[in-house]
Tab-separated table of C-alpha atoms and ligand atoms in Angstrom:
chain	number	residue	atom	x	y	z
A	146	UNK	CA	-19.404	59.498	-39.986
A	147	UNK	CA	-16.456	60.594	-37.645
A	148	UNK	CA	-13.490	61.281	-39.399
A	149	UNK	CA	-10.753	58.513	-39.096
A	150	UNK	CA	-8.222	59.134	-36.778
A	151	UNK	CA	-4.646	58.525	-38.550
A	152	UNK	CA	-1.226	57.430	-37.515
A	153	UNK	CA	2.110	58.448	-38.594
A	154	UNK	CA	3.917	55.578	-39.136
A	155	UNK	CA	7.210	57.603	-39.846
A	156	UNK	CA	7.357	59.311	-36.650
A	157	UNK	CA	6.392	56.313	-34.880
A	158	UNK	CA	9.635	54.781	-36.685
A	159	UNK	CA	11.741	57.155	-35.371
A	160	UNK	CA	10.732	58.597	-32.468
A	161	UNK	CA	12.149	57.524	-28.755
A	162	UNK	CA	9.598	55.228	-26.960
A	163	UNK	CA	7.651	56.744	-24.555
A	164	UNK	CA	7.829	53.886	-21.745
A	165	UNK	CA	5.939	55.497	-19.431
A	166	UNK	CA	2.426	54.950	-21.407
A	167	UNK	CA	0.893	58.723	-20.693
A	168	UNK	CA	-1.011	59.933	-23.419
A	169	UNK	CA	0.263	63.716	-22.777
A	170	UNK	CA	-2.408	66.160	-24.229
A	171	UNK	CA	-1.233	69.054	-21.978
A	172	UNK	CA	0.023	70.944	-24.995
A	173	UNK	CA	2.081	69.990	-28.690
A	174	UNK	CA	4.896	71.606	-26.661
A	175	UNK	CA	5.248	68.387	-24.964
A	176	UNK	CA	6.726	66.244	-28.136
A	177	UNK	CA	10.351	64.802	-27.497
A	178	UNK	CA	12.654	65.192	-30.723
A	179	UNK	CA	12.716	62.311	-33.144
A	180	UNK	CA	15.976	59.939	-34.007
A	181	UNK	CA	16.806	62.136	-37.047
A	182	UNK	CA	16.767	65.470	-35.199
A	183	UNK	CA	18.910	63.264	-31.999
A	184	UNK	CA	20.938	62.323	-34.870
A	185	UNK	CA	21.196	65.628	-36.560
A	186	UNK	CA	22.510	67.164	-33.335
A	187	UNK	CA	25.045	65.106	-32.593
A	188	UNK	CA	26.288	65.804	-36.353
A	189	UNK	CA	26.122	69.473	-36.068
A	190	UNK	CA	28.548	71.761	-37.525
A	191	UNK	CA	28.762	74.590	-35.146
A	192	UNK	CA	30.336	77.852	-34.313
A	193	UNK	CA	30.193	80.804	-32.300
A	194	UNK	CA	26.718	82.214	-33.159
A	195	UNK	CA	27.337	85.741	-31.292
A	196	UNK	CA	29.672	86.362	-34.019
A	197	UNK	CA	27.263	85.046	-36.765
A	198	UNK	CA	29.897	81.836	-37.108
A	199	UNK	CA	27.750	79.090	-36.367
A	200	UNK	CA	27.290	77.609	-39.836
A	201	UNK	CA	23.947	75.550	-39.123
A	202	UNK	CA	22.137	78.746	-37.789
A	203	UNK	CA	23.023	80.725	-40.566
A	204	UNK	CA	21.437	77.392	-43.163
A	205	UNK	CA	18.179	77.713	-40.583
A	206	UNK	CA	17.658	81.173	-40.542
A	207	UNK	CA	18.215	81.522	-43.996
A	208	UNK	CA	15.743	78.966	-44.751
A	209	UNK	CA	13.306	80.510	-42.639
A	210	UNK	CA	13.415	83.972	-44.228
A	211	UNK	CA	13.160	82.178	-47.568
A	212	UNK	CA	9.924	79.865	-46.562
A	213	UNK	CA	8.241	83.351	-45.035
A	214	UNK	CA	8.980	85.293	-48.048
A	215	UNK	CA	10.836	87.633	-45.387
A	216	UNK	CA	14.758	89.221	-46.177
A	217	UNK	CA	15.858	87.717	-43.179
A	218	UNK	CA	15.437	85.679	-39.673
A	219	UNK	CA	16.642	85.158	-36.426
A	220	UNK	CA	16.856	82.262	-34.285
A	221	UNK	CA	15.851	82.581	-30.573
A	222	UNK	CA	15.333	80.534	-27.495
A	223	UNK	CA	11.750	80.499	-27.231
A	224	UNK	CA	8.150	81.856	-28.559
A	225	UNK	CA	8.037	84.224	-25.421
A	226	UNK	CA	11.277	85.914	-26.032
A	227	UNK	CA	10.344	86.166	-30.296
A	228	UNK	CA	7.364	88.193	-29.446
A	229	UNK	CA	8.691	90.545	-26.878
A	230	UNK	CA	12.143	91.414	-28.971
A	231	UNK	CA	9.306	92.052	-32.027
A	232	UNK	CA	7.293	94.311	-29.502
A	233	UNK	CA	10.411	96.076	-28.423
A	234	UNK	CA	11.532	96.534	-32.050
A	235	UNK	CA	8.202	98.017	-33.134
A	236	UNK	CA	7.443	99.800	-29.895
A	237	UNK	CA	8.718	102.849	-27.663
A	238	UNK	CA	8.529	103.038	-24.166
A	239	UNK	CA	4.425	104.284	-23.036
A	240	UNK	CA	3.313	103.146	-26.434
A	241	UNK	CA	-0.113	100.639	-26.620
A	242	UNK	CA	-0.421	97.560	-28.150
A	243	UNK	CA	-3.320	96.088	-29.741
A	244	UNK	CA	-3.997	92.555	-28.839
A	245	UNK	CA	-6.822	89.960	-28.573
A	246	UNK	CA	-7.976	89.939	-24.446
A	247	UNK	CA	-6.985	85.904	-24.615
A	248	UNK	CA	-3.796	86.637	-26.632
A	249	UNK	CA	-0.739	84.688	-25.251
A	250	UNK	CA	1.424	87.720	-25.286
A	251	UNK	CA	-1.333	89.388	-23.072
A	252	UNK	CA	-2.213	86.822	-20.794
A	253	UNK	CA	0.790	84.317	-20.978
A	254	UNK	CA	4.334	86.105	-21.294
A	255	UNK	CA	4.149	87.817	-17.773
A	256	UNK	CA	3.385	91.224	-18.450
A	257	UNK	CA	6.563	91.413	-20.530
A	258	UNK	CA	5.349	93.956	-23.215
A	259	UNK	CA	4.926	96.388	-20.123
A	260	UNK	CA	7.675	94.755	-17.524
A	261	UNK	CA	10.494	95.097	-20.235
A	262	UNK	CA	9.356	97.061	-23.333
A	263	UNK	CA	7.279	99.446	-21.126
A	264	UNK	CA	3.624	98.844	-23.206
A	265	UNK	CA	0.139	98.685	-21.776
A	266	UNK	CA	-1.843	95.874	-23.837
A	267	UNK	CA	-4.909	97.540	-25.385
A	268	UNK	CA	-6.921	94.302	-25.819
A	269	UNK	CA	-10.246	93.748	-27.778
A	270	UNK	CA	-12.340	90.981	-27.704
A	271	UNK	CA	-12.451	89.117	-30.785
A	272	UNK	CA	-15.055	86.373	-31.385
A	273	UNK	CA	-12.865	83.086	-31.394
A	274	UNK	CA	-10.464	84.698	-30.848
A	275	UNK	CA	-10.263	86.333	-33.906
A	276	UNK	CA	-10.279	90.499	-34.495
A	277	UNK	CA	-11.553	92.090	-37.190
A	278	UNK	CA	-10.559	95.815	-38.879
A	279	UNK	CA	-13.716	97.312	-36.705
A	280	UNK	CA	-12.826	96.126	-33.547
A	281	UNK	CA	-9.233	97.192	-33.945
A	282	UNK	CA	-9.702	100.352	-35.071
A	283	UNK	CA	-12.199	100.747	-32.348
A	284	UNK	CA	-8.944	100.637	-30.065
A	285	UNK	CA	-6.589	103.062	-31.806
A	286	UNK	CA	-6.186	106.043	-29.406
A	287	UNK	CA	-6.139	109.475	-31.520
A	288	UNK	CA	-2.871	110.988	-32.046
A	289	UNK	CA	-3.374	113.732	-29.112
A	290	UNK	CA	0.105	114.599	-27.354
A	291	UNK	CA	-1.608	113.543	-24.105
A	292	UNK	CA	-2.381	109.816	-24.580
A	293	UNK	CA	-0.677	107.590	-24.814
A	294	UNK	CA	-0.082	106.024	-28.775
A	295	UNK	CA	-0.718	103.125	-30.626
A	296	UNK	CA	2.221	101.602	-32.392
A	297	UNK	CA	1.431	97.924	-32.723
A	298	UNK	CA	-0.884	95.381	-33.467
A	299	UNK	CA	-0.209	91.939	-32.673
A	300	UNK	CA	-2.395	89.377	-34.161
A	301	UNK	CA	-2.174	85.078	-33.109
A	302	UNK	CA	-2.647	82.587	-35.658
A	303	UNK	CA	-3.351	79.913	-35.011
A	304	UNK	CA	-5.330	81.396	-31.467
A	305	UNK	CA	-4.574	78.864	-28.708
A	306	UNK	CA	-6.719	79.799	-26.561
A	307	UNK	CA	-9.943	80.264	-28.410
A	308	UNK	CA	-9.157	76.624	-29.552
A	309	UNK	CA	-6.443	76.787	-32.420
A	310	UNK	CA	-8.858	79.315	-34.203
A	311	UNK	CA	-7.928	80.642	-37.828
A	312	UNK	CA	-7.237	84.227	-39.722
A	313	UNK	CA	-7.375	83.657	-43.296
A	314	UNK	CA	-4.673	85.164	-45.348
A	315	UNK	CA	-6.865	87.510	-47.043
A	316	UNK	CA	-8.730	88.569	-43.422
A	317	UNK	CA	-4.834	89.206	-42.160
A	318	UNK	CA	-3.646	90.962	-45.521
A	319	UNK	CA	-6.753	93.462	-44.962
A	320	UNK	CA	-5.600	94.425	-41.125
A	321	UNK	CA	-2.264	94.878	-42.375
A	322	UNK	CA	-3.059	97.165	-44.765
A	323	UNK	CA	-5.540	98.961	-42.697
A	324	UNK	CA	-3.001	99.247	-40.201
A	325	UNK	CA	-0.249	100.257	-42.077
A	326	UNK	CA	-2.401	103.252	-43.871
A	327	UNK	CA	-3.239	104.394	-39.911
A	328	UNK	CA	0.426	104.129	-39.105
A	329	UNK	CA	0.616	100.938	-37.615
A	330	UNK	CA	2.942	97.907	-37.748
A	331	UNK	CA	1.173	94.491	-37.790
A	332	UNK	CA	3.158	91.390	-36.019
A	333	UNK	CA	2.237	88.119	-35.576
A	334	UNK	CA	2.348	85.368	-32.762
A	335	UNK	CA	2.653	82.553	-35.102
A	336	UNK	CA	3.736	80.103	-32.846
A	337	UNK	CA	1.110	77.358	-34.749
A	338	UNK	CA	1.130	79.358	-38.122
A	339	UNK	CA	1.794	76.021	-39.980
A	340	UNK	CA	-0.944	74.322	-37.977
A	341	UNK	CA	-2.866	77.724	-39.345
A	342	UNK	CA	-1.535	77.156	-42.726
A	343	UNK	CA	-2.039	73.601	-43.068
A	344	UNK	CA	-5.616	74.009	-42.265
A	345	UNK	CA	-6.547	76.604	-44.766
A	346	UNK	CA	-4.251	75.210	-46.973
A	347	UNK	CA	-1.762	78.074	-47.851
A	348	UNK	CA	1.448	78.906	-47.659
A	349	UNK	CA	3.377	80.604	-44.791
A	350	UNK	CA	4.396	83.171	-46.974
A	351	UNK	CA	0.828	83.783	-48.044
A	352	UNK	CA	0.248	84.597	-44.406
A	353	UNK	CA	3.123	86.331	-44.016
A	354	UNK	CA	3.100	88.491	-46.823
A	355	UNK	CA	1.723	92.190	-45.257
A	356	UNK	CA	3.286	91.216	-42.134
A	357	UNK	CA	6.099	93.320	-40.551
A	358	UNK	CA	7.303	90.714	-38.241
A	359	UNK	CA	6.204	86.819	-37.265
A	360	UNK	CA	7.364	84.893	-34.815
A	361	UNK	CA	6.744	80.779	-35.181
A	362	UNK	CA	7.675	78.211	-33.109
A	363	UNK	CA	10.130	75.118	-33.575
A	364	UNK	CA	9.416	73.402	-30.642
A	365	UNK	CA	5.085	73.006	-30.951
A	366	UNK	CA	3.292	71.316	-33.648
A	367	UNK	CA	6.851	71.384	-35.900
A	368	UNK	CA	8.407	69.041	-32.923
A	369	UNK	CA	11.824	70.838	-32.274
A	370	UNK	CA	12.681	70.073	-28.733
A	371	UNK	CA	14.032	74.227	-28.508
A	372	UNK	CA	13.084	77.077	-30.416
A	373	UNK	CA	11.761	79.495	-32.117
A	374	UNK	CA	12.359	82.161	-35.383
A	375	UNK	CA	11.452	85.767	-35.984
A	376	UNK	CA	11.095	86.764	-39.751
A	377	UNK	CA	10.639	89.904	-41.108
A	378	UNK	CA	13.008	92.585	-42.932
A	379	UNK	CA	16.810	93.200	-42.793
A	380	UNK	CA	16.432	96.373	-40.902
A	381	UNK	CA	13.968	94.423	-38.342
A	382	UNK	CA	16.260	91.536	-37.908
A	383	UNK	CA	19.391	93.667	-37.104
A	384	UNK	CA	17.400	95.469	-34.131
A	385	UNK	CA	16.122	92.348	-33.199
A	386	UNK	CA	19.263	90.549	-32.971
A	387	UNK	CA	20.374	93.814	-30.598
A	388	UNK	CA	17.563	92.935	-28.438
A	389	UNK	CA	17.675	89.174	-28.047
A	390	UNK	CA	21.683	89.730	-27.300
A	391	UNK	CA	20.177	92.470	-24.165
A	392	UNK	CA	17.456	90.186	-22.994
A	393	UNK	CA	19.977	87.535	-22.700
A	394	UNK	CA	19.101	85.084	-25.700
A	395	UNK	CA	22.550	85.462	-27.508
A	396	UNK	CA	23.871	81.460	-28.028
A	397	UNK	CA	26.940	80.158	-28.781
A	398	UNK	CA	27.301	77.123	-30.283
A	399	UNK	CA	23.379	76.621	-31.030
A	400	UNK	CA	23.513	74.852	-34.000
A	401	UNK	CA	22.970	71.945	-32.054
A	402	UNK	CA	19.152	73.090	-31.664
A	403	UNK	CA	19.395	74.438	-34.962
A	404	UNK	CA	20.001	71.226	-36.773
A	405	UNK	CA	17.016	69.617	-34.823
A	406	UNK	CA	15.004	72.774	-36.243
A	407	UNK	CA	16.128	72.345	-39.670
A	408	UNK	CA	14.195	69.079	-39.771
A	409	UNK	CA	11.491	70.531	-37.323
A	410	UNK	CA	10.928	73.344	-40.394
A	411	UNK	CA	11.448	71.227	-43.411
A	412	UNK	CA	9.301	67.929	-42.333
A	413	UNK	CA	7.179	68.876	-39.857
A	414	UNK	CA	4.411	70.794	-41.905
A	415	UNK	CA	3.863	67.522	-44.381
A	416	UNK	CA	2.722	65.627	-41.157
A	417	UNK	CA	0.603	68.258	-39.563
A	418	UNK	CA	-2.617	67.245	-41.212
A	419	UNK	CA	-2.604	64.390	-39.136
A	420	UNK	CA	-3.180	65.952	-35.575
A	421	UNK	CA	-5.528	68.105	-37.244
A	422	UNK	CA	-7.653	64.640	-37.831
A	423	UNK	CA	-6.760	63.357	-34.716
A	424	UNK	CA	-8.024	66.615	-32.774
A	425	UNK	CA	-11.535	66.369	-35.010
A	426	UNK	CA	-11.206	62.133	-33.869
A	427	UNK	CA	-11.262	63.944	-30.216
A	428	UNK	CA	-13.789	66.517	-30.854
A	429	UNK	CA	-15.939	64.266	-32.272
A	430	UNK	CA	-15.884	61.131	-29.531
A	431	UNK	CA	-15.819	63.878	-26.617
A	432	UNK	CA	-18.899	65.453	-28.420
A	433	UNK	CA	-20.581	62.345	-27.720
A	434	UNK	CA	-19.698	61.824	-23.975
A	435	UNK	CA	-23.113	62.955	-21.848
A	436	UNK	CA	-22.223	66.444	-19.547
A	437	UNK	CA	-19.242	67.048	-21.838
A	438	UNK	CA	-19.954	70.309	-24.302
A	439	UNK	CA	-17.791	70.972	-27.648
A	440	UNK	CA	-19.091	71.741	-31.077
A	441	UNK	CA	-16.279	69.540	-33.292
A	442	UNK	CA	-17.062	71.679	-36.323
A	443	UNK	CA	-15.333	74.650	-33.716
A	444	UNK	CA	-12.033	72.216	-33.860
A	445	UNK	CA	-9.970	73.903	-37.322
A	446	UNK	CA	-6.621	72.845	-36.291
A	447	UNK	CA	-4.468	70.537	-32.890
A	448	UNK	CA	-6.286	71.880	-29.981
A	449	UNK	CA	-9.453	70.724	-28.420
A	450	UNK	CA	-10.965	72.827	-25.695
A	451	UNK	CA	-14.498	71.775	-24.267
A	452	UNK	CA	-16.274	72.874	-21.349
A	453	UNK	CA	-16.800	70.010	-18.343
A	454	UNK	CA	-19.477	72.224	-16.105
A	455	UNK	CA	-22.266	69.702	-16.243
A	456	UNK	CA	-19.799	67.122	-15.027
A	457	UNK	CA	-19.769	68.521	-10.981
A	458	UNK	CA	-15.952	68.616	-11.567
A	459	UNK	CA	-14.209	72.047	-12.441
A	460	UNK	CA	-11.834	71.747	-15.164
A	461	UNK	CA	-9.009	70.880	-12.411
A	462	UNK	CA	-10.642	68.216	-10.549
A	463	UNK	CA	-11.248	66.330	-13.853
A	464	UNK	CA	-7.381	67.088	-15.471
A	465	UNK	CA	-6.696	66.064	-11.294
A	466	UNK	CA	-8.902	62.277	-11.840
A	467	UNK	CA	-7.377	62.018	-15.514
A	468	UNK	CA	-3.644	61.960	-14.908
A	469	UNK	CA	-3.861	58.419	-12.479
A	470	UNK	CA	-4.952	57.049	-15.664
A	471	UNK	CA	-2.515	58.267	-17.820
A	472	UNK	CA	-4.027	60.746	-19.513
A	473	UNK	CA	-2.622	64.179	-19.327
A	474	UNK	CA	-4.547	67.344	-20.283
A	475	UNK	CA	-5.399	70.846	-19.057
A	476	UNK	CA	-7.290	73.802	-17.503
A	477	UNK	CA	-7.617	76.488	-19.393
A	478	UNK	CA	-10.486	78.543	-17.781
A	479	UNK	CA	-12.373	77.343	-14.487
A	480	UNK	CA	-14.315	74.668	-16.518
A	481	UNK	CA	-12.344	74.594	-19.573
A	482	UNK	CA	-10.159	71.854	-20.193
A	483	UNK	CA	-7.382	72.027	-23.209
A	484	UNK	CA	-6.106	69.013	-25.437
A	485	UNK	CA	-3.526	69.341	-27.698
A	486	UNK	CA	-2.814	66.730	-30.588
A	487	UNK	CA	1.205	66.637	-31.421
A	488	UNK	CA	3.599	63.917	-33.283
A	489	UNK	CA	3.710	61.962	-29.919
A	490	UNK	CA	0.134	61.043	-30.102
A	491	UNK	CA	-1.094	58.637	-32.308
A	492	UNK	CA	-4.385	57.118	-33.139
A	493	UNK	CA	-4.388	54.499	-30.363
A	494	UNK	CA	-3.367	57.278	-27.970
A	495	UNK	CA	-6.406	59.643	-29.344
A	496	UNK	CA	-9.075	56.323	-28.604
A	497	UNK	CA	-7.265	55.532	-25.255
A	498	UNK	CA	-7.742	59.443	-24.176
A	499	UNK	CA	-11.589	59.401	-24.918
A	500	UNK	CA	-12.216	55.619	-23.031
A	501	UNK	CA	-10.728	57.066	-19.728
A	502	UNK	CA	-12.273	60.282	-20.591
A	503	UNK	CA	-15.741	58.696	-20.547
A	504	UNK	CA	-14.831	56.552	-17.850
A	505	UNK	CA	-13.892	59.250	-15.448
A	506	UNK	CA	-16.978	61.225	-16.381
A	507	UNK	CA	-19.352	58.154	-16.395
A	508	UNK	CA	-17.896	57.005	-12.481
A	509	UNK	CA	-18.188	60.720	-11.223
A	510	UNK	CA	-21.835	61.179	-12.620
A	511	UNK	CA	-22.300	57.526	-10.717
A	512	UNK	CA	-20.592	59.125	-7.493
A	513	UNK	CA	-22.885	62.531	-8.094
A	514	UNK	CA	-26.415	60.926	-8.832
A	515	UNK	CA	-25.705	58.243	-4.849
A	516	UNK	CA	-24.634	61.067	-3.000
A	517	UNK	CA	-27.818	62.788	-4.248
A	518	UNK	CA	-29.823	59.454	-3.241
A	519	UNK	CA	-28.274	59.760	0.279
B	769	TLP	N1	1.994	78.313	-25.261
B	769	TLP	C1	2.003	77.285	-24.246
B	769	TLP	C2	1.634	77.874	-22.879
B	769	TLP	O1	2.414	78.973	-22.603
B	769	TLP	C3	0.185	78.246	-22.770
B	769	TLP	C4	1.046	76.196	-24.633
B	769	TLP	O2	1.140	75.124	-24.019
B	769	TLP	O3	0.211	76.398	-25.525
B	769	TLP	N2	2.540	82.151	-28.384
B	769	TLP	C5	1.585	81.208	-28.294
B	769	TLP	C6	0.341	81.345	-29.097
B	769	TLP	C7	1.776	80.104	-27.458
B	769	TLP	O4	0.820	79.201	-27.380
B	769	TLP	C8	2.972	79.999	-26.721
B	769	TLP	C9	3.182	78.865	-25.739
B	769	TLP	C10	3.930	80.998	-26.874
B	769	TLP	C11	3.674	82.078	-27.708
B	769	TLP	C12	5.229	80.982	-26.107
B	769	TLP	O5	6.098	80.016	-26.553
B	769	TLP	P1	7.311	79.503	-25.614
B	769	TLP	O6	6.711	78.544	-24.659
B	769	TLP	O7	8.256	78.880	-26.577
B	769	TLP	O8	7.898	80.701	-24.961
């Protein structure tokens, strides 16, 4: 029995119509802020956040730290810029850090952990995604004067591109401590960590709790249209804060993103269940599409990868014959193709996505099988 796809009615209420009729599966950073954030903004008491002033960064970040179980948080302009001030807190210059080989921060932030904080990636391959104590350790270089050291592992929860795969809090509580006795701090690229927390049906903080730093996004699944938050201690935060100031992510008066995150942090998670469903309603219809390949039971959390190679198209040709019909979605490996569920996607949306899906397939199987004939 598939599972039934739901809609939000809230956010249906309140968020801006989308005239233009795409269904836009590209990613969840795609979703446009609802009335109440639109409103919140306008509202916003603000300040001079350089000097710590602004009054409704101060509420977020303090509500952050207190949802993470952390001393303290910092707001910043975006995922990319969380993870590299956390790799440049934890990290000298020549150091290595441990990530998974389809991590964002090593395939996705532009070589920023070596460009800027001067790090090679040590990468190990983690089956979906996901690394275990063995395979880390594995990749810890001895502490000889002449290599180069380990100082860092960075873990991703949920993992985007091994299709919104899940740690558990106990599997992430074990590297931690693991790491820590060898020396090690342990961050996180939590951009979906309440997608990752939703699905397993924890808290944050549970997550969180043997984690030096995490970074989590605003402006994903939690529908902030800018933003994102590092947590971790006092000590951390005040380096941290040095280092977004030097890589130029010191705001002014940002508590007009702020207020929109507020809402984004205290709402958001309550609704996330629902693109969870509407990502298995995906899995589950594309499953059933002839030449299209995805186990549904692989789906945990909002992203749906499947692989189109029995189609004839690569994964850009059929993102390429989607989009006429409104359907927006993308390549994530030469026959790979990514959807992500989000707020702005609803049940009808989810239904629409998998007729023109397996109406685009179904006509280019049709073109294949007469040009064979010819
Ligand atoms: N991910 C984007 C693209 O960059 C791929 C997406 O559409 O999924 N960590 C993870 C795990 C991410 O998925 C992303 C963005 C980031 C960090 C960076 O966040 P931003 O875009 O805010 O810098």
């Amino acid at each position: 029995m598939p599972t039934q796809a739901t809609t939000d009615p809230d956010r249906e209420l309140q968020s801006s119509p989308n005239d233009s009729g795409v269904v836009d599966l590209r990613s969840d950073t795609v979703t446009r802020p609802t009335l109440a954030m639109r409103r919140a903004m306008a509202e916003a008491e603000v300040g001079d956040d350089v000097y710590l002033e602004d009054p409704t960064v101060n509420a977020l970040e303090r509500r952050a730290a207190e949802i993470f179980g952390k001393e303290a948080a910092l707001f910043v302009p975006s995922g990319c810029m969380g993870n590299l001030i956390a790799i440049k807190v934890w990290t000298h210059h020549g150091d290595e850090v441990i990530c998974e080989e389809r991590s964002h921060v090593n395939l996705y932030e532009l070589a920023s952990m070596s460009a800027i904080a001067g790090c090679m990636p040590r990468v190990a391959r983690g089956e979906d995604g996901i690394l275990t104590w063995p395979q880390i350790e594995a990749v810890i270089r001895p502490t000889i004067y002449y290599d180069s050291q380990t100082a860092l592992v960075c873990l991703e929860n949920s993992h985007n591109m091994a299709g919104g795969t899940l740690y558990t809090a106990d599997q992430i509580t074990d590297i931690c401590e693991r790491a820590h006795a060898a020396g090690l701090k342990v961050h996180l690229d939590g951009a979906r960590v309440f997608n990752a927390a939703v699905a397993l049906g924890v808290e944050v903080a549970q997550i969180a709790s043997n984690l030096d730093s995490v970074m989590f996004c605003l402006s994903k699944g939690l529908g902030a249209p800018v933003g994102s938050m590092v947590v971790g201690s006092h000590a951390f935060i005040e380096k941290a804060r040095i280092y977004r100031k030097m890589f130029g992510g010191g705001m002014r008066q940002v508590g007009v993103l702020a207020a929109a995150g507020r809402i984004a942090l205290e709402e958001s998670p309550k609704r996330l269940n629902i693109d969870h469903q509407n990502a298995q309603r995906l899995a589950e219809g594309i499953a059933q599409i002839p030449s299209l390949r995805i186990d549904p039971r692989s789906v945990k959390t909002n992203i749906v990868i499947f692989d189109c190679k029995e189609t004839g198209m690569d994964a850009v040709q059929l993102c390429d014959a989607l989009k006429p019909h409104g359907v927006w979605a993308l390549d994530t490996a030469p026959y790979s193709v990514r959807f992500v569920t989000h707020c702005d996607v609803g049940a009808p949306c989810i239904e629409r996505a998998l007729e023109v899906l397996r109406a685009v397939v179904t006509k280019s199987q049709g073109t294949a099988a007469s040009t064979a004939r010819q």
